[in-house]
Amino acid sequence: MPEGPSIVILKEAVQSFAGKKIMAALGNSKTIDFQRLTGKKIIEFKSWGKHFLICFSDFTIRIHLLLFGSYRINERKETPARLSLHFKKGELNFYACSLKIIERPLDEIYDWTADVMNECWDPKNALKKMKSHPGMLVCDALLDQQIFSGVGNIIKNEVLFRIRIHPESLVGKLPSPKMKALTTEAVNYSFQFLEWKKEFTLKKHWLAHNKKTCPRDHVPFRKEYLGKTNRRSFFCTICQLKYV
DNA sequence: AGTAGTGTTCGGCC
DNA sequence: TGGCCGAACACTAC
């Protein structure tokens, strides 16, 4: 489910509920006051990276699907919903997700230029942020939601393979064209991810993630748990250069 | 059939 | 004070 492009798919899928009034709200969430939602009109749906945002006139529900979260539109699962929104016609159900009410205006909270899928995305800001952390590993930089909001582990592995950079390269040691390629490919692959996910052909197009052999050099991929968060990294030690 | 993982937060511990 | 670690979430795919 949950990398940025999947949230864009969710946002598109729920558009019919934009502008609609919530007739009833329920679920097993401990952080949501369901009373507050009933009778409220959804102004619009937004997203920031992996955050899905349901906007009302005076507050916003932030939904994060984490690793296992899921949703159903006009359908229900067996398990109890964390948040279930009922409309005059249809319903929207979320499961195993993290919910939070945001009271402040979103523009005060979110840097829209950091979201690789957003039209406000600005690579100059990403470059500036990376330059302020020269000792950071590129694998950590790509997963840093303040720099590349929406990028997850699959996108990280695919981007680094495509631009031939070793995940343990230091941000400050990347030649400037490689820095640029990082920002360009993070966006480019995210939109390819979006299209392939819609076609249900995402996995078929993986070149590195979960793969055994490098398609360029025909040698085994390294599989290591790297970076601050010890996430799975698949990389080729021949074609992916380590800048240190 | 068991296990790891597209992610993040939080609390405990050193 | 801060960084590191495990737990929690609950399901699917290999």
Tab-separated table of C-alpha atoms in Angstrom, chain A residues 55-193:
chain	number	residue	atom	x	y	z
A	55	CYS	CA	-9.842	18.328	4.949
A	56	PHE	CA	-12.721	20.012	6.744
A	57	SER	CA	-13.389	23.722	7.146
A	58	ASP	CA	-11.631	23.961	10.511
A	59	PHE	CA	-9.486	20.814	10.905
A	60	THR	CA	-7.966	17.887	9.010
A	61	ILE	CA	-7.805	14.138	9.553
A	62	ARG	CA	-4.335	12.786	8.832
A	63	ILE	CA	-4.261	9.108	7.913
A	64	HIS	CA	-1.020	7.152	7.696
A	65	LEU	CA	-1.344	3.571	6.480
A	66	LEU	CA	2.060	2.608	7.885
A	67	LEU	CA	3.149	-0.835	6.689
A	68	PHE	CA	-0.105	-2.812	6.951
A	69	GLY	CA	-2.841	-0.255	6.617
A	70	SER	CA	-5.630	-0.723	4.124
A	71	TYR	CA	-8.902	0.813	3.006
A	72	ARG	CA	-12.132	-0.147	1.306
A	73	ILE	CA	-14.464	2.049	-0.685
A	74	ASN	CA	-18.124	1.030	-0.477
A	75	GLU	CA	-16.993	-2.319	0.909
A	76	ARG	CA	-16.079	-3.697	4.312
A	77	LYS	CA	-13.511	-6.128	5.605
A	78	GLU	CA	-14.140	-8.705	8.300
A	79	THR	CA	-11.926	-6.898	10.788
A	80	PRO	CA	-13.231	-3.785	12.554
A	81	ALA	CA	-12.471	-0.495	10.861
A	82	ARG	CA	-10.329	2.051	12.633
A	83	LEU	CA	-12.302	4.769	10.896
A	84	SER	CA	-15.523	4.346	8.979
A	85	LEU	CA	-17.166	7.301	7.276
A	86	HIS	CA	-20.740	6.883	6.097
A	87	PHE	CA	-22.249	9.144	3.494
A	88	LYS	CA	-25.754	9.424	2.133
A	89	LYS	CA	-24.542	7.167	-0.621
A	90	GLY	CA	-21.509	5.000	0.045
A	91	GLU	CA	-18.875	4.618	2.722
A	92	LEU	CA	-15.168	4.863	3.258
A	93	ASN	CA	-13.350	2.459	5.595
A	94	PHE	CA	-9.782	2.514	6.906
A	95	TYR	CA	-8.041	-0.326	8.729
A	96	ALA	CA	-4.879	-0.658	10.799
A	97	CYS	CA	-3.815	2.893	10.199
A	98	SER	CA	-2.521	5.758	12.287
A	99	LEU	CA	-4.992	8.614	12.681
A	100	LYS	CA	-4.423	12.124	13.863
A	101	ILE	CA	-6.467	15.298	13.933
A	102	ILE	CA	-4.596	18.341	12.674
A	103	GLU	CA	-5.968	21.600	14.003
A	104	ARG	CA	-3.507	24.001	12.394
A	105	PRO	CA	-3.613	25.138	8.765
A	106	LEU	CA	-1.807	22.566	6.611
A	107	ASP	CA	0.484	25.168	5.080
A	108	GLU	CA	2.003	25.717	8.524
A	109	ILE	CA	2.739	22.019	8.910
A	110	TYR	CA	3.652	20.682	5.514
A	111	ASP	CA	6.461	21.676	3.188
A	112	TRP	CA	4.696	20.966	-0.092
A	113	THR	CA	7.938	21.418	-2.032
A	114	ALA	CA	9.262	18.235	-0.354
A	115	ASP	CA	6.533	15.954	-1.766
A	116	VAL	CA	7.898	14.284	-4.894
A	117	MET	CA	4.381	13.772	-6.267
A	118	ASN	CA	3.183	17.314	-5.602
A	119	GLU	CA	3.101	20.005	-8.265
A	120	CYS	CA	4.916	22.248	-5.767
A	121	TRP	CA	7.869	19.798	-5.582
A	122	ASP	CA	11.103	21.781	-5.848
A	123	PRO	CA	14.364	19.884	-6.400
A	124	LYS	CA	16.335	22.964	-5.384
A	125	ASN	CA	15.020	22.631	-1.836
A	126	ALA	CA	15.884	18.930	-1.726
A	127	LEU	CA	19.407	19.727	-2.897
A	128	LYS	CA	19.734	22.459	-0.293
A	129	LYS	CA	18.592	20.117	2.482
A	130	MET	CA	21.025	17.413	1.367
A	131	LYS	CA	23.916	19.857	1.202
A	132	SER	CA	23.247	20.799	4.814
A	133	HIS	CA	23.804	17.124	5.778
A	134	PRO	CA	26.945	16.147	3.840
A	135	GLY	CA	27.653	13.149	6.083
A	136	MET	CA	24.266	11.570	5.443
A	137	LEU	CA	24.056	8.279	3.515
A	138	VAL	CA	22.094	8.532	0.262
A	139	CYS	CA	19.894	5.628	1.362
A	140	ASP	CA	18.913	7.682	4.419
A	141	ALA	CA	18.447	10.861	2.405
A	142	LEU	CA	15.948	9.199	0.043
A	143	LEU	CA	13.938	7.837	2.964
A	144	ASP	CA	13.979	11.180	4.789
A	145	GLN	CA	10.401	12.426	4.477
A	146	GLN	CA	11.479	16.034	5.019
A	147	ILE	CA	13.653	15.803	1.900
A	148	PHE	CA	11.872	13.246	-0.336
A	149	SER	CA	8.370	12.997	1.078
A	150	GLY	CA	6.594	9.962	-0.353
A	151	VAL	CA	9.693	7.955	-1.176
A	152	GLY	CA	9.721	4.525	0.476
A	153	ASN	CA	11.992	1.528	0.444
A	154	ILE	CA	11.006	0.228	-2.998
A	155	ILE	CA	11.493	3.599	-4.632
A	156	LYS	CA	14.784	4.032	-2.779
A	157	ASN	CA	16.210	0.767	-4.119
A	158	GLU	CA	14.975	1.343	-7.658
A	159	VAL	CA	16.207	4.934	-7.843
A	160	LEU	CA	19.706	4.090	-6.578
A	161	PHE	CA	20.014	1.228	-9.033
A	162	ARG	CA	18.814	3.299	-11.968
A	163	ILE	CA	21.272	6.102	-11.322
A	164	ARG	CA	24.074	3.685	-10.378
A	165	ILE	CA	24.735	4.948	-6.876
A	166	HIS	CA	25.710	2.702	-3.975
A	167	PRO	CA	23.291	3.159	-1.043
A	168	GLU	CA	26.129	3.864	1.385
A	169	SER	CA	27.459	6.786	-0.648
A	170	LEU	CA	27.748	10.019	1.300
A	171	VAL	CA	25.504	12.818	0.137
A	172	GLY	CA	28.357	15.325	0.424
A	173	LYS	CA	30.615	13.240	-1.824
A	174	LEU	CA	28.219	12.924	-4.753
A	175	PRO	CA	29.298	14.803	-7.873
A	176	SER	CA	26.815	17.515	-8.672
A	177	PRO	CA	25.247	15.734	-11.713
A	178	LYS	CA	24.623	12.692	-9.495
A	179	MET	CA	22.937	14.890	-6.893
A	180	LYS	CA	20.705	16.238	-9.598
A	181	ALA	CA	20.012	12.747	-10.933
A	182	LEU	CA	18.913	11.719	-7.456
A	183	THR	CA	16.195	14.361	-7.352
A	184	THR	CA	15.155	13.812	-10.963
A	185	GLU	CA	14.899	10.048	-10.717
A	186	ALA	CA	13.103	10.132	-7.343
A	187	VAL	CA	10.279	11.993	-9.088
A	188	ASN	CA	10.495	10.115	-12.369
A	189	TYR	CA	10.387	6.663	-10.770
A	190	SER	CA	7.607	7.710	-8.385
A	191	PHE	CA	5.379	8.560	-11.348
A	192	GLN	CA	6.336	5.327	-13.109
A	193	PHE	CA	5.485	3.524	-9.859
